[in-house]
Amino acid sequence: MPEFRRDPVMGRWVIISTDRGKRPSSYGNIPKQEEPKMCPFCPGNEGSTPPEVLSYRKNGTQPNRPGWFLRVISNKYPALRIEGSLNREPIGIYDKMNGIGAHEVIIESPDHAKDLADLTVDEIKTVLWAYRDRSLDLQRDHRFKYILIFKNHGEAAGASLEHTHSQLIATPIIPKKVEEEILGAKRYFEFKERCIFCDIIRQELTEKERMVNDYGDFIAFEPFASRFPFETWLLPKQHITHLVDFSDDIFVFLAEALKDILNRIRVALNNPPFNFILHTAPIGREYDEVYHWHIEIIPKLTKIAGFEWGSGFYINPTLPEDAAEFMRKIDSSRAEELFAVSAVKS
Ligand SMILES: [Zn+2]
Ligand SMILES: [Zn+2]
């Protein structure tokens, strides 16, 4: 059973999850991971994954069989477990809790050779729908306070399988980073009675120098204090707090924007590893006024080292305004020819 342990100085919770299979002796000499011969996410191999919790599939096909367009399964090596209760208990000055949570994998396409950015707008919309449907289901579980959805693309960004997928983790605690973000937004709201993100959007649209693209309902820009080169944020212009609050038609525009921005990054930086994180408010309506839903995309181009660990400062070697100018000039449709899906990957 994984467990949460609370750092008594920093107040942050750490997940200790030994199920993920690292023994103290197994860190030193890591043999190069061999490509698995069989991809568990490919159609036909449904039996080698935990059963699906959701799938969108062709009429007349059976669950856990081929015929799906998108499949959501529990993670085979979950960081947290769905069964049980929290049982928070003190150990002297320390605190621990059972590692309760949901850890799911969204297999975005049956096609092994495609990346998320290769999918059609319609297919990307389906991925976003899956995020919404799973969020709607999990937010009914009263043990959970937060649902984090993210994607790791490329081994250097933490993806252990090549087949395109994203992940969802529902936690019984509001993550510390989310709490800090909310606190900042709250402070601004108390002072100005306006949403900080709505104000950022307004300023970026006026100043334009950090803008990457204006999609009408969404905007993409490089944040003023980007921590990383080409860190890119995608926000709806409408003040929306949760992904589940988007109307059906706006998902198409979000899919279009996401496809364009991912392809721009791909063309600009030659298909770099990246992480994207959906920033949504904690479950419930408490943060509706102060929090504004968005996606943060972080290409993995630099390493976090001693100074960053020690100080919490990030050193970004690229001026966000320069990165934005570079990104604006990119023709995202070139991704198709540059990264043509061929049999090479499978
Ligand atoms: Zn595959
Ligand atoms: Zn807002």
Coordinates of N, CA and C in Angstrom, one line a residue, residues 2-167:
P2 N 0.7 2.1 -1.0 CA 1.5 3.4 -1.0 C 1.0 4.2 0.2
E3 N 1.9 5.1 0.7 CA 1.5 6.0 1.7 C 1.9 7.5 1.5
F4 N 1.1 8.4 2.1 CA 1.5 9.8 2.1 C 2.3 10.1 3.4
R5 N 3.4 10.8 3.3 CA 4.1 11.2 4.5 C 4.3 12.7 4.4
R6 N 4.1 13.4 5.5 CA 4.1 14.8 5.5 C 5.4 15.3 6.0
D7 N 6.1 16.2 5.3 CA 7.3 16.8 5.7 C 6.9 17.9 6.8
P8 N 7.4 17.7 8.0 CA 6.9 18.6 9.1 C 7.4 20.0 9.0
V9 N 8.5 20.2 8.2 CA 9.0 21.6 8.0 C 8.3 22.3 6.9
M10 N 8.2 21.6 5.7 CA 7.7 22.3 4.5 C 6.2 22.1 4.4
G11 N 5.6 21.1 5.2 CA 4.2 20.9 5.1 C 3.8 20.2 3.8
R12 N 4.8 19.7 3.1 CA 4.4 19.0 1.8 C 4.3 17.5 2.0
W13 N 3.4 17.0 1.3 CA 3.1 15.5 1.3 C 3.9 14.8 0.2
V14 N 4.6 13.7 0.6 CA 5.3 12.9 -0.3 C 4.6 11.6 -0.5
I15 N 4.6 11.0 -1.6 CA 4.0 9.7 -1.8 C 5.1 8.7 -1.8
I16 N 5.0 7.8 -0.9 CA 6.0 6.7 -0.9 C 5.3 5.5 -1.5
S17 N 5.7 5.1 -2.7 CA 5.0 4.1 -3.4 C 6.0 3.0 -3.9
T18 N 6.2 2.0 -3.0 CA 7.2 1.0 -3.3 C 6.7 0.0 -4.4
D19 N 5.4 0.0 -4.6 CA 4.9 -0.9 -5.7 C 5.5 -0.6 -7.0
R20 N 6.0 0.6 -7.2 CA 6.5 0.9 -8.5 C 7.9 0.2 -8.8
G21 N 8.3 -0.6 -7.8 CA 9.3 -1.6 -8.1 C 10.8 -1.2 -8.0
K22 N 11.1 -0.1 -7.2 CA 12.5 0.2 -7.0 C 12.9 -0.2 -5.7
R23 N 13.9 -1.1 -5.6 CA 14.5 -1.5 -4.3 C 15.7 -0.6 -4.1
P24 N 16.1 -0.5 -2.8 CA 17.2 0.4 -2.6 C 18.4 0.1 -3.4
S25 N 18.6 -1.2 -3.7 CA 19.8 -1.6 -4.5 C 19.7 -1.5 -6.0
S26 N 18.5 -1.0 -6.4 CA 18.3 -1.1 -7.9 C 18.5 0.3 -8.6
Y27 N 19.1 1.2 -7.9 CA 19.2 2.5 -8.5 C 20.6 2.7 -9.2
G28 N 21.6 2.1 -8.7 CA 23.0 2.4 -9.2 C 23.2 2.1 -10.6
N29 N 23.2 0.8 -11.0 CA 23.5 0.4 -12.4 C 22.2 0.2 -13.1
I30 N 21.7 1.2 -13.8 CA 20.4 1.0 -14.4 C 20.7 0.5 -15.9
P31 N 20.3 -0.8 -16.1 CA 20.5 -1.3 -17.5 C 19.6 -0.5 -18.4
K32 N 20.1 -0.3 -19.6 CA 19.3 0.4 -20.6 C 17.9 -0.3 -20.8
Q33 N 16.9 0.4 -20.7 CA 15.6 -0.2 -20.8 C 15.4 -0.7 -22.2
E34 N 15.0 -2.0 -22.2 CA 14.8 -2.6 -23.6 C 13.4 -2.2 -24.0
E35 N 13.3 -2.0 -25.3 CA 12.0 -1.7 -25.9 C 11.1 -3.0 -25.7
P36 N 10.0 -2.8 -25.1 CA 9.2 -4.0 -24.9 C 8.8 -4.5 -26.3
K37 N 8.7 -5.8 -26.5 CA 8.4 -6.4 -27.8 C 6.9 -6.2 -28.1
M38 N 6.2 -6.2 -27.0 CA 4.7 -6.0 -27.2 C 4.3 -4.7 -26.6
C39 N 3.6 -3.9 -27.3 CA 3.1 -2.7 -26.7 C 1.7 -2.9 -26.0
P40 N 1.6 -2.8 -24.7 CA 0.4 -3.1 -24.0 C -0.8 -2.1 -24.4
F41 N -0.4 -1.0 -25.0 CA -1.4 0.0 -25.3 C -2.0 -0.2 -26.7
C42 N -1.4 -1.2 -27.5 CA -1.9 -1.4 -28.8 C -3.1 -2.3 -28.9
P43 N -4.0 -2.1 -29.8 CA -5.2 -2.9 -30.0 C -4.8 -4.4 -30.1
G44 N -5.5 -5.2 -29.5 CA -5.2 -6.7 -29.5 C -4.5 -7.1 -28.2
N45 N -3.9 -6.1 -27.5 CA -3.2 -6.4 -26.3 C -3.9 -5.9 -25.0
E46 N -5.2 -5.7 -25.2 CA -6.0 -5.2 -24.0 C -5.9 -6.1 -22.8
G47 N -5.7 -7.4 -23.0 CA -5.6 -8.3 -21.9 C -4.4 -8.0 -21.0
S48 N -3.4 -7.3 -21.5 CA -2.2 -7.2 -20.7 C -2.2 -5.9 -19.9
T49 N -3.3 -5.1 -19.9 CA -3.5 -4.0 -19.1 C -4.6 -4.2 -18.1
P50 N -4.7 -3.4 -17.0 CA -5.8 -3.5 -16.1 C -7.1 -3.2 -17.0
P51 N -8.3 -3.7 -16.5 CA -9.5 -3.5 -17.3 C -9.8 -2.0 -17.5
E52 N -10.5 -1.7 -18.6 CA -10.7 -0.3 -18.9 C -11.8 0.3 -17.9
V53 N -11.6 1.6 -17.6 CA -12.7 2.3 -16.8 C -13.6 3.1 -17.7
L54 N -13.1 3.3 -18.9 CA -13.8 4.1 -19.9 C -13.3 3.8 -21.3
S55 N -14.1 3.6 -22.3 CA -13.6 3.6 -23.7 C -14.7 4.1 -24.6
Y56 N -14.2 4.8 -25.7 CA -15.1 5.2 -26.7 C -14.7 4.2 -27.9
R57 N -15.7 3.5 -28.3 CA -15.5 2.4 -29.3 C -16.5 2.3 -30.3
K58 N -16.2 1.5 -31.4 CA -17.2 1.2 -32.4 C -18.3 0.5 -31.9
N59 N -19.5 0.8 -32.4 CA -20.7 0.1 -32.0 C -20.6 -1.4 -32.2
G60 N -21.0 -2.1 -31.2 CA -21.0 -3.6 -31.3 C -19.7 -4.2 -30.8
T61 N -18.7 -3.4 -30.4 CA -17.5 -4.1 -29.9 C -17.5 -4.2 -28.4
Q62 N -16.8 -5.2 -27.9 CA -16.8 -5.5 -26.5 C -15.8 -4.7 -25.7
P63 N -16.1 -4.4 -24.4 CA -15.0 -3.8 -23.6 C -13.8 -4.7 -23.5
N64 N -12.6 -4.0 -23.4 CA -11.4 -4.8 -23.2 C -11.1 -5.6 -24.5
R65 N -11.6 -5.3 -25.6 CA -11.3 -5.9 -26.9 C -11.0 -4.8 -27.9
P66 N -10.4 -5.1 -29.0 CA -10.2 -4.1 -30.0 C -11.5 -3.4 -30.5
G67 N -11.4 -2.3 -31.2 CA -12.6 -1.6 -31.7 C -12.7 -0.2 -31.0
W68 N -11.7 0.1 -30.2 CA -11.8 1.4 -29.4 C -11.1 2.5 -30.2
F69 N -11.5 3.7 -29.9 CA -10.8 4.9 -30.4 C -9.9 5.5 -29.3
L70 N -10.4 5.3 -28.1 CA -9.7 5.8 -26.9 C -10.1 4.9 -25.8
R71 N -9.1 4.7 -24.9 CA -9.3 3.8 -23.8 C -8.7 4.4 -22.5
V72 N -9.4 4.3 -21.4 CA -8.8 4.7 -20.1 C -8.8 3.5 -19.2
I73 N -7.6 3.3 -18.7 CA -7.4 2.1 -17.8 C -6.7 2.6 -16.5
S74 N -6.8 1.8 -15.5 CA -6.0 2.1 -14.2 C -4.6 1.9 -14.6
N75 N -3.7 2.7 -14.0 CA -2.3 2.5 -14.2 C -1.9 1.1 -13.6
K76 N -1.1 0.4 -14.3 CA -0.7 -1.0 -13.9 C 0.2 -0.8 -12.7
Y77 N 1.0 0.3 -12.6 CA 1.9 0.5 -11.5 C 1.5 1.8 -10.8
P78 N 0.3 1.8 -10.1 CA -0.2 3.1 -9.6 C 0.6 3.7 -8.5
A79 N 0.7 5.0 -8.6 CA 1.4 5.7 -7.5 C 0.5 5.7 -6.2
L80 N -0.8 5.7 -6.5 CA -1.8 5.7 -5.4 C -2.8 4.6 -5.7
R81 N -3.5 4.1 -4.6 CA -4.5 3.1 -4.8 C -5.9 3.5 -4.5
I82 N -6.8 3.0 -5.2 CA -8.2 3.5 -5.1 C -8.9 2.9 -3.9
E83 N -8.5 1.7 -3.4 CA -9.2 1.1 -2.3 C -8.8 1.6 -0.9
G84 N -9.8 1.6 0.0 CA -9.5 1.9 1.4 C -9.8 3.3 1.8
S85 N -9.4 3.6 3.1 CA -9.7 5.0 3.6 C -8.4 5.6 4.0
L86 N -8.5 6.9 4.3 CA -7.3 7.7 4.5 C -6.5 7.4 5.7
N87 N -7.2 7.2 6.8 CA -6.6 6.8 8.1 C -5.3 7.7 8.4
R88 N -5.6 9.0 8.5 CA -4.4 9.8 8.9 C -4.0 9.5 10.3
E89 N -2.7 9.3 10.5 CA -2.2 9.0 11.8 C -0.9 9.6 12.1
P90 N -0.7 10.1 13.4 CA 0.5 10.7 13.8 C 1.5 9.6 14.2
I91 N 2.8 9.8 13.8 CA 3.9 9.0 14.4 C 4.8 10.0 15.0
G92 N 4.7 10.2 16.3 CA 5.5 11.2 17.0 C 5.1 12.6 16.4
I93 N 6.1 13.3 15.9 CA 5.9 14.6 15.3 C 5.4 14.5 13.9
Y94 N 5.5 13.3 13.3 CA 5.2 13.1 11.9 C 3.8 12.7 11.7
D95 N 3.4 12.8 10.4 CA 2.0 12.5 10.0 C 2.1 11.5 8.8
K96 N 1.2 10.5 8.8 CA 1.1 9.7 7.5 C -0.3 9.4 7.3
M97 N -0.5 9.0 6.0 CA -1.9 8.7 5.5 C -1.8 7.5 4.5
N98 N -2.8 6.7 4.4 CA -2.8 5.7 3.3 C -2.8 6.4 2.0
G99 N -2.1 5.8 1.1 CA -1.9 6.4 -0.3 C -3.1 6.1 -1.1
I100 N -4.3 6.8 -0.7 CA -5.5 6.6 -1.5 C -5.5 7.6 -2.6
G101 N -6.0 7.1 -3.8 CA -6.1 8.0 -4.9 C -6.5 7.2 -6.2
A102 N -6.7 7.8 -7.2 CA -6.9 7.1 -8.5 C -5.8 7.5 -9.4
H103 N -5.3 6.5 -10.1 CA -4.2 6.8 -11.1 C -4.5 6.1 -12.4
E104 N -4.9 6.9 -13.4 CA -5.4 6.3 -14.6 C -4.6 6.7 -15.8
V105 N -4.6 5.9 -16.8 CA -3.9 6.2 -18.1 C -4.9 6.4 -19.2
I106 N -4.8 7.5 -19.9 CA -5.7 7.7 -21.1 C -4.9 7.4 -22.3
I107 N -5.2 6.3 -23.0 CA -4.6 5.9 -24.2 C -5.3 6.7 -25.3
E108 N -4.6 7.6 -25.9 CA -5.2 8.7 -26.7 C -5.6 8.2 -28.1
S109 N -5.0 7.1 -28.6 CA -5.3 6.6 -29.9 C -4.9 5.2 -30.0
P110 N -5.6 4.4 -30.8 CA -5.1 3.0 -31.0 C -3.9 2.9 -31.9
D111 N -3.5 4.0 -32.6 CA -2.4 4.0 -33.5 C -1.1 4.2 -32.8
H112 N -0.3 3.2 -32.8 CA 1.0 3.3 -32.0 C 1.9 4.3 -32.6
A113 N 1.8 4.6 -33.8 CA 2.8 5.5 -34.5 C 2.5 7.0 -34.3
K114 N 1.3 7.3 -33.8 CA 0.9 8.7 -33.8 C 1.2 9.3 -32.4
D115 N 1.6 10.6 -32.4 CA 1.6 11.4 -31.2 C 0.3 12.2 -31.1
L116 N 0.1 12.8 -29.9 CA -1.1 13.5 -29.7 C -1.3 14.6 -30.8
A117 N -0.2 15.3 -31.2 CA -0.2 16.4 -32.1 C -0.5 15.9 -33.5
D118 N -0.3 14.6 -33.8 CA -0.7 14.0 -35.1 C -2.2 13.7 -35.3
L119 N -2.9 13.6 -34.1 CA -4.3 13.3 -34.2 C -5.1 14.4 -34.9
T120 N -6.2 14.1 -35.4 CA -7.1 15.1 -36.0 C -7.7 15.9 -34.8
V121 N -8.2 17.1 -35.2 CA -8.9 18.0 -34.2 C -10.0 17.2 -33.5
D122 N -10.7 16.4 -34.3 CA -11.8 15.6 -33.7 C -11.3 14.6 -32.7
E123 N -10.2 14.0 -33.1 CA -9.6 12.9 -32.2 C -9.1 13.6 -30.9
I124 N -8.5 14.8 -31.0 CA -8.0 15.5 -29.8 C -9.1 15.9 -29.0
K125 N -10.2 16.3 -29.6 CA -11.4 16.7 -28.9 C -11.9 15.4 -28.0
T126 N -11.8 14.3 -28.6 CA -12.2 13.1 -27.9 C -11.3 12.8 -26.7
V127 N -10.0 13.1 -26.8 CA -9.1 13.0 -25.7 C -9.6 14.0 -24.5
L128 N -9.9 15.2 -24.9 CA -10.3 16.2 -23.9 C -11.7 15.8 -23.3
W129 N -12.5 15.2 -24.1 CA -13.8 14.6 -23.5 C -13.5 13.6 -22.5
A130 N -12.5 12.7 -22.8 CA -12.2 11.7 -21.8 C -11.7 12.3 -20.5
Y131 N -10.9 13.4 -20.6 CA -10.4 14.1 -19.4 C -11.7 14.5 -18.6
R132 N -12.6 15.1 -19.4 CA -13.8 15.6 -18.7 C -14.6 14.5 -18.1
D133 N -14.9 13.4 -18.9 CA -15.7 12.3 -18.4 C -15.1 11.7 -17.1
R134 N -13.8 11.5 -17.1 CA -13.2 10.9 -16.0 C -13.2 11.8 -14.8
S135 N -13.0 13.1 -15.1 CA -13.1 14.1 -14.0 C -14.5 14.1 -13.3
L136 N -15.5 14.1 -14.2 CA -16.9 14.1 -13.7 C -17.2 12.9 -12.8
D137 N -16.6 11.7 -13.2 CA -16.8 10.5 -12.4 C -16.1 10.6 -11.1
L138 N -14.8 11.0 -11.2 CA -14.0 10.9 -10.0 C -14.3 12.0 -9.0
Q139 N -14.9 13.1 -9.4 CA -15.2 14.2 -8.5 C -16.4 13.8 -7.6
R140 N -17.1 12.8 -8.0 CA -18.2 12.3 -7.1 C -17.6 11.5 -5.9
D141 N -16.4 11.1 -6.0 CA -15.8 10.4 -4.9 C -15.3 11.4 -3.8
H142 N -16.0 11.3 -2.7 CA -15.8 12.4 -1.7 C -14.4 12.4 -1.0
R143 N -13.7 11.3 -1.2 CA -12.3 11.3 -0.7 C -11.4 12.2 -1.4
F144 N -11.8 12.5 -2.7 CA -10.8 13.3 -3.5 C -11.0 14.8 -3.5
K145 N -9.9 15.5 -3.5 CA -10.0 17.0 -3.4 C -9.4 17.6 -4.7
Y146 N -8.6 16.8 -5.4 CA -8.0 17.4 -6.6 C -7.8 16.3 -7.7
I147 N -8.0 16.7 -9.0 CA -7.7 15.8 -10.1 C -6.7 16.5 -11.0
L148 N -5.6 15.8 -11.1 CA -4.5 16.3 -11.9 C -4.4 15.5 -13.2
I149 N -4.4 16.2 -14.3 CA -4.2 15.6 -15.6 C -3.0 16.1 -16.3
F150 N -2.1 15.2 -16.8 CA -0.9 15.7 -17.3 C -0.4 14.7 -18.4
K151 N 0.5 15.2 -19.2 CA 1.1 14.3 -20.2 C 2.6 14.4 -20.2
N152 N 3.3 13.3 -20.2 CA 4.7 13.3 -20.4 C 5.0 12.8 -21.8
H153 N 5.7 13.5 -22.6 CA 6.0 13.1 -23.9 C 7.5 13.0 -24.1
G154 N 8.0 11.8 -24.4 CA 9.4 11.5 -24.6 C 10.0 11.0 -23.3
E155 N 11.0 10.1 -23.4 CA 11.6 9.4 -22.3 C 12.1 10.5 -21.3
A156 N 12.8 11.5 -21.8 CA 13.4 12.5 -20.9 C 12.4 13.3 -20.1
A157 N 11.1 13.3 -20.6 CA 10.1 13.9 -19.8 C 9.3 13.0 -18.9
G158 N 9.8 11.7 -18.9 CA 9.2 10.8 -18.0 C 8.2 9.8 -18.6
A159 N 8.1 9.8 -19.9 CA 7.2 8.8 -20.5 C 7.9 7.4 -20.5
S160 N 7.3 6.4 -20.0 CA 7.9 5.1 -20.0 C 7.5 4.3 -21.2
L161 N 6.3 4.6 -21.8 CA 5.9 3.9 -23.0 C 5.7 4.9 -24.1
E162 N 6.1 4.5 -25.3 CA 6.1 5.4 -26.4 C 4.6 5.7 -26.9
H163 N 3.8 4.7 -26.8 CA 2.4 4.8 -27.4 C 1.7 6.0 -26.7
T164 N 1.1 6.9 -27.5 CA 0.7 8.2 -27.0 C -0.4 8.0 -25.9
H165 N -0.1 8.7 -24.7 CA -1.0 8.6 -23.6 C -0.9 9.7 -22.6
S166 N -1.9 10.0 -21.9 CA -1.7 11.0 -20.8 C -2.2 10.3 -19.5
Q167 N -2.0 11.0 -18.4 CA -2.4 10.4 -17.1 C -3.2 11.3 -16.3

